[in-house]
Coordinates of C-alpha atoms in Angstrom, one line a residue:
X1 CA -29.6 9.5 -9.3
X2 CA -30.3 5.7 -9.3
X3 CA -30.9 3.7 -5.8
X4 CA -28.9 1.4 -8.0
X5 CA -26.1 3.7 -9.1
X6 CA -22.3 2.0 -8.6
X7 CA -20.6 3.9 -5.9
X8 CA -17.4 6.5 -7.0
X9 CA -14.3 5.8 -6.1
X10 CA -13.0 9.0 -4.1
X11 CA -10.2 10.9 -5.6
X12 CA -7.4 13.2 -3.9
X13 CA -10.0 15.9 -2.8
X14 CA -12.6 13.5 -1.3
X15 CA -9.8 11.5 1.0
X16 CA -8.5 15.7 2.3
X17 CA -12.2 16.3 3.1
X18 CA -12.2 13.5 5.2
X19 CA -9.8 15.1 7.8
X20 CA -11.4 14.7 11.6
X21 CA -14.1 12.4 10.2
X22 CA -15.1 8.6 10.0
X23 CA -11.6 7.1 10.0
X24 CA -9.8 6.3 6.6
X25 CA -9.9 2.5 5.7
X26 CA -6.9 1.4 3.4
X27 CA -5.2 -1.5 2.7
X28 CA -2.0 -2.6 0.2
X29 CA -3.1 -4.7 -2.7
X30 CA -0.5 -6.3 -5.3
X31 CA -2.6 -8.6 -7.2
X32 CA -6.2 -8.2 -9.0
X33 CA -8.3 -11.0 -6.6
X34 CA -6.7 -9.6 -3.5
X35 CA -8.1 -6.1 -4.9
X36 CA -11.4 -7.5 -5.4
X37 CA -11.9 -8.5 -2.2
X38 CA -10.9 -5.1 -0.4
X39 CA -12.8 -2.6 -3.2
X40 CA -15.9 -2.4 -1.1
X41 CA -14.3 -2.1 2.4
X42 CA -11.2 1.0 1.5
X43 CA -11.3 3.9 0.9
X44 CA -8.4 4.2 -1.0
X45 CA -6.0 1.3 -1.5
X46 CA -2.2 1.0 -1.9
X47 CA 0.0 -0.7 -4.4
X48 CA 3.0 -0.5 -1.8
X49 CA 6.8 -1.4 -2.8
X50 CA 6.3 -3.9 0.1
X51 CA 5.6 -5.9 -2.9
X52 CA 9.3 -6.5 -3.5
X53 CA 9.2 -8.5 -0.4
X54 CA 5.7 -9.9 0.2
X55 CA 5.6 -11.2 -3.2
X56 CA 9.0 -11.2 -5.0
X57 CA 11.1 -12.3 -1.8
X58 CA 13.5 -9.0 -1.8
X59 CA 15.0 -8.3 1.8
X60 CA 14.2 -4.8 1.3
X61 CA 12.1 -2.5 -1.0
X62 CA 15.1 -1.2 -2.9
X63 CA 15.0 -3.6 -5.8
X64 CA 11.7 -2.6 -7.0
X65 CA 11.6 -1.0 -10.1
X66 CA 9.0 0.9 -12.1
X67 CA 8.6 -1.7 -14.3
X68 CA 7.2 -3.9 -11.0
X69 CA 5.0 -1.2 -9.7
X70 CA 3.3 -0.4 -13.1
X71 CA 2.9 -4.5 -13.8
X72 CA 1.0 -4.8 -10.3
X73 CA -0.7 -1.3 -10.4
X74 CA -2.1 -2.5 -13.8
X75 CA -3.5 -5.8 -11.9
X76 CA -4.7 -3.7 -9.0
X77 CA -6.5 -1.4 -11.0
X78 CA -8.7 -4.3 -12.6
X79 CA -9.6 -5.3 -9.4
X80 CA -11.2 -1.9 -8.5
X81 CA -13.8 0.0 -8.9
X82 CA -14.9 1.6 -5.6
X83 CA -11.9 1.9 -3.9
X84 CA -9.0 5.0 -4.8
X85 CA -6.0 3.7 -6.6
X86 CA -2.8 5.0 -4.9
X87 CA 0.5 4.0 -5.7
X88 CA 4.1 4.1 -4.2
X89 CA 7.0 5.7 -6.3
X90 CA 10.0 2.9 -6.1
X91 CA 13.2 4.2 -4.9
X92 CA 15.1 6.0 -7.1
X93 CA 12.2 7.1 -9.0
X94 CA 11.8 10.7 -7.6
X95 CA 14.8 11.6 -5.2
X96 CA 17.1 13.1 -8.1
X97 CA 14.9 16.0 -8.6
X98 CA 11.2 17.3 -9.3
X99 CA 11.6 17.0 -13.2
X100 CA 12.6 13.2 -12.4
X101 CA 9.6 12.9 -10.2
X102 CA 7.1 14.5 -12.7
X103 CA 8.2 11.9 -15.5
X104 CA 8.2 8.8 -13.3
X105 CA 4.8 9.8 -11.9
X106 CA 3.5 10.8 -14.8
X107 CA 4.2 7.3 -16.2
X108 CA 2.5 5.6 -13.1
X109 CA -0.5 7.2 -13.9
X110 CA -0.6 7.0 -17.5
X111 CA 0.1 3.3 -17.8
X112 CA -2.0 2.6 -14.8
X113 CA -4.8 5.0 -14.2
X114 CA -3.8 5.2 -11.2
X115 CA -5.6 8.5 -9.1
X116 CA -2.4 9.9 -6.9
X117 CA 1.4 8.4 -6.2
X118 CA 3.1 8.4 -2.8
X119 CA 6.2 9.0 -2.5
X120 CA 8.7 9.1 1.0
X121 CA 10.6 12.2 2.3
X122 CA 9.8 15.0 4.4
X123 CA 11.6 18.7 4.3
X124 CA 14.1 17.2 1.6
X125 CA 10.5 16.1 -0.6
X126 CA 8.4 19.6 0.0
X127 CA 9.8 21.0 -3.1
X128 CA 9.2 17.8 -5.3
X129 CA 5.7 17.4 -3.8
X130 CA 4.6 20.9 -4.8
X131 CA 6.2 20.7 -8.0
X132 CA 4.1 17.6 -9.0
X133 CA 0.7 18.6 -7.4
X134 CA 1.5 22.1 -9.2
X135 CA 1.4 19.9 -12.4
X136 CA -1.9 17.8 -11.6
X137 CA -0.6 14.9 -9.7
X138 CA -2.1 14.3 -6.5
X139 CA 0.8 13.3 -3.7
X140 CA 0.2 11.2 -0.9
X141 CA 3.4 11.8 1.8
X142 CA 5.1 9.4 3.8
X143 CA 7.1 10.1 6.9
X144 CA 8.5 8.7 9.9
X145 CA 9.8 5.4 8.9
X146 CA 10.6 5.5 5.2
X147 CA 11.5 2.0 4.4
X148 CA 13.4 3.2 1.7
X149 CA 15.9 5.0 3.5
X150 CA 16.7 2.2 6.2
X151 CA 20.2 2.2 5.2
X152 CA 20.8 5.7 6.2
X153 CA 18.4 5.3 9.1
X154 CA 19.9 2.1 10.3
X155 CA 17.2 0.0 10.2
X156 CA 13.6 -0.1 10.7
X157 CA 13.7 1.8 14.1
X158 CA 10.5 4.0 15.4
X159 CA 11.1 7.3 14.7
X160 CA 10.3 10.8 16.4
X161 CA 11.4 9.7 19.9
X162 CA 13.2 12.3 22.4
X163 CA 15.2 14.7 20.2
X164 CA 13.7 13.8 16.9
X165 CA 10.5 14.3 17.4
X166 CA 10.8 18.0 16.0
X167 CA 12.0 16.5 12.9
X168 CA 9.2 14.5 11.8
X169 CA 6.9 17.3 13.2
X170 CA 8.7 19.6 10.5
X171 CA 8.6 17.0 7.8
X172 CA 4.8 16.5 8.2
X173 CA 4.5 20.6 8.5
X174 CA 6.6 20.8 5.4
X175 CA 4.5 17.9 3.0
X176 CA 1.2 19.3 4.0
X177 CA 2.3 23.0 3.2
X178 CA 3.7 21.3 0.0
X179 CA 0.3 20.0 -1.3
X180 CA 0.1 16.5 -0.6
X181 CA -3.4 15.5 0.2
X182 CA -2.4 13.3 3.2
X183 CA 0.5 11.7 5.1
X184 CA 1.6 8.4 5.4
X185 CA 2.8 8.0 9.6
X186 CA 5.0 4.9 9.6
X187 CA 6.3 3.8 13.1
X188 CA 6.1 6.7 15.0
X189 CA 5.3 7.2 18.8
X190 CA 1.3 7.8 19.7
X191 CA 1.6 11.2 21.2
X192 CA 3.6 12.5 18.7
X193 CA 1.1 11.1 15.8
X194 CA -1.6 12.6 17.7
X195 CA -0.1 15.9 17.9
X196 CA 0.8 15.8 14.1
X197 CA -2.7 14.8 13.5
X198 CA -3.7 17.8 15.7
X199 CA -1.9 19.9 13.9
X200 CA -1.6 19.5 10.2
X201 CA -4.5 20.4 8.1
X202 CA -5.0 17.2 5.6
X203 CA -5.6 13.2 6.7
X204 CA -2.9 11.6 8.9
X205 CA -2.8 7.6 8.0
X206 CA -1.4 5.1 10.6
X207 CA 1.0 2.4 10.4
X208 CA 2.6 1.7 13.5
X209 CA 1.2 4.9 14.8
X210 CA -2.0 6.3 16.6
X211 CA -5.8 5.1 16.3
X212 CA -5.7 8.7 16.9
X213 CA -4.7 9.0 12.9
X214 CA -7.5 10.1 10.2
X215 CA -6.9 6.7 9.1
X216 CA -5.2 3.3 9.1
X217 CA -3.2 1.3 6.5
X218 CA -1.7 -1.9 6.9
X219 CA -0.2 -4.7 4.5
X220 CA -2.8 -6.9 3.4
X221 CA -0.2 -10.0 3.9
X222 CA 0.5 -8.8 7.0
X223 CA -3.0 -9.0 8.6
X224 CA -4.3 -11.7 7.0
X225 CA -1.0 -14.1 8.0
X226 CA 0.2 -14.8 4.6
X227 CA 3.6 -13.2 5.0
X228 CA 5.4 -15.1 7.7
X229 CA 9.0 -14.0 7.9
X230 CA 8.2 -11.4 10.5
X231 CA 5.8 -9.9 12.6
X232 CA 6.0 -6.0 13.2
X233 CA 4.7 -5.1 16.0
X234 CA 2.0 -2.8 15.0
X235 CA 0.7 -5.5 12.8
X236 CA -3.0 -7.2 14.1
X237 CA -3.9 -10.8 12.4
X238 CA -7.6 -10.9 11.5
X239 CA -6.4 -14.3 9.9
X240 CA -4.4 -16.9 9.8
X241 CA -4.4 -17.9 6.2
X242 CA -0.9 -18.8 5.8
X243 CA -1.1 -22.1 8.1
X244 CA -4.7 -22.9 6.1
X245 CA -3.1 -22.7 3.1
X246 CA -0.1 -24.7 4.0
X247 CA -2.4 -27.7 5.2
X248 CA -4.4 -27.8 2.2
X249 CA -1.5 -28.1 0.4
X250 CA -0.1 -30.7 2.3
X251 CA -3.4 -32.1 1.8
X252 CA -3.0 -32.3 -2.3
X253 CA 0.5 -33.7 -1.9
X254 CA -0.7 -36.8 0.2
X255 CA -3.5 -37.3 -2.5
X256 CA -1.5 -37.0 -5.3
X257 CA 0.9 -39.5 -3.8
X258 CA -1.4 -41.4 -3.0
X259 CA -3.5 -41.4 -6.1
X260 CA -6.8 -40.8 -4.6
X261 CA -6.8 -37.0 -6.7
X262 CA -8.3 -37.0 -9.2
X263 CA -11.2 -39.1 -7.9
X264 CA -13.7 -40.2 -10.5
X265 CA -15.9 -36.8 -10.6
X266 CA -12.6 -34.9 -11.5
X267 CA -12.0 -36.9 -14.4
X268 CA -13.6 -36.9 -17.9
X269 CA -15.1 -39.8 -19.5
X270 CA -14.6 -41.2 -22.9
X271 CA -17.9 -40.0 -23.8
X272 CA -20.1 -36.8 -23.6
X273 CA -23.3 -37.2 -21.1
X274 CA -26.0 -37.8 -22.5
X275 CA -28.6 -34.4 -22.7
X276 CA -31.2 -36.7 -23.3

């Protein structure tokens, strides 16, 4: 093989056979110059419904509709070539039954080339999950927090404290008996993400969770300070861009108002150079 050879981008199988080893970098991704500049640094990266309200200003994730997940999986996708494309099924997509599921996600992949779908549940998803991965789509699993279901869980609250704790132990038990290749922990205490990672047998990713996980995700927005309307907790800035961009904004408006933009070498002049 050449020195020179582009590296593949991992599929469903790769990402399980990383269980217990070098830590799982992931990221979300919604756009194809954000993609661009993740595809060397993940390992698999997310088009996440948090799109409805990072980019489209929802309050929650429960607008967003196929239609928005295929349009931004299709930009992600351009943006990619060494990173795994994963991406969420929208509420509403997959909860009526596994035959609704199997259409919905065979569409995502189809009109995307997306290489697996993730989709939110526990016990209540097993049968769904196996159902698709039975039929060649690879299932990433989410648990814990499931943003879609905030209205039955009363909010974003951390879940698997005290008495529930069993709960989500069962739900990750039942996904990874299912078939999905790896499991989504979303707010959920550090002990109990440790002892789910301890126990289940395919790649535990973080968010809100353990650095004890198989791997870490986190909304690209989030940690780079673009999305400003609230901080979770579990969220780290490694930037600050949203303040940047403001200011240089700020600074255009002052220029154009003041007519010193466009200056003289950001106009055109009545004549071509010469190329003498």
């Amino acid at each position: 093989m050449s020195a020179t050879a582009k590296k593949q981008a991992p599929n469903a199988e790769d990402i399980r056979a990383r269980k217990g080893g070098t830590p799982l970098v992931s990221l979300t991704a919604y756009t194809t110059p954000m993609a661009r500049l993740m595809d060397k640094h993940c390992d698999f990266v997310l088009v996440g419904d948090s799109v409805g309200m990072v980019l489209h200003g929802l309050t929650s994730t429960l607008g967003v509709t196929m239609e928005m997940m295929i349009l931004h999986g299709q930009a992600v996708a351009r943006g990619l070539s060494q990173a795994m494309l994963v991406i969420d099924m929208p509420f509403g997509s997959y909860e009526e039954g596994p035959q609704q599921a199997f259409r919905n996600a065979a569409r995502l992949m189809a009109e995307t080339g997306c290489a697996a779908v993730k989709l939110e549940g526990g016990v209540e998803m097993a049968e769904t999950i196996r159902f698709l991965v039975k039929r060649g789509i690879p299932v990433m699993a989410h648990i814990g927090l499931t943003p879609q279901s905030i209205n039955t869980l009363g909010g974003y609250k951390v879940q698997g404290r005290d008495a529930q704790a069993e709960a989500v132990l069962a739900d990750a038990r039942a996904v990874a008996d299912a078939g999905a290749f790896s499991v989504v922990l979303e707010k959920v205490p550090q002990k109990l993400a440790d002892k789910i990672t301890a126990e289940v047998a395919i790649p535990t990713i973080g968010i809100g969770a353990s650095a004890g996980c198989d791997g870490q995700i986190l909304v690209v927005d989030d940690m780079l300070g673009f999305f400003t309307a609230f901080k979770p907790k579990f969220v780290k800035r490694y930037a600050d861009l949203g303040p940047l961009a403001e200011a240089g904004i700020a600074e255009y408006a002052a220029e154009v108002r003041a007519r010193s933009f466009p200056a003289a070498e950001h106009v055109f002049a009545d004549q071509a150079p010469s190329k003498g």
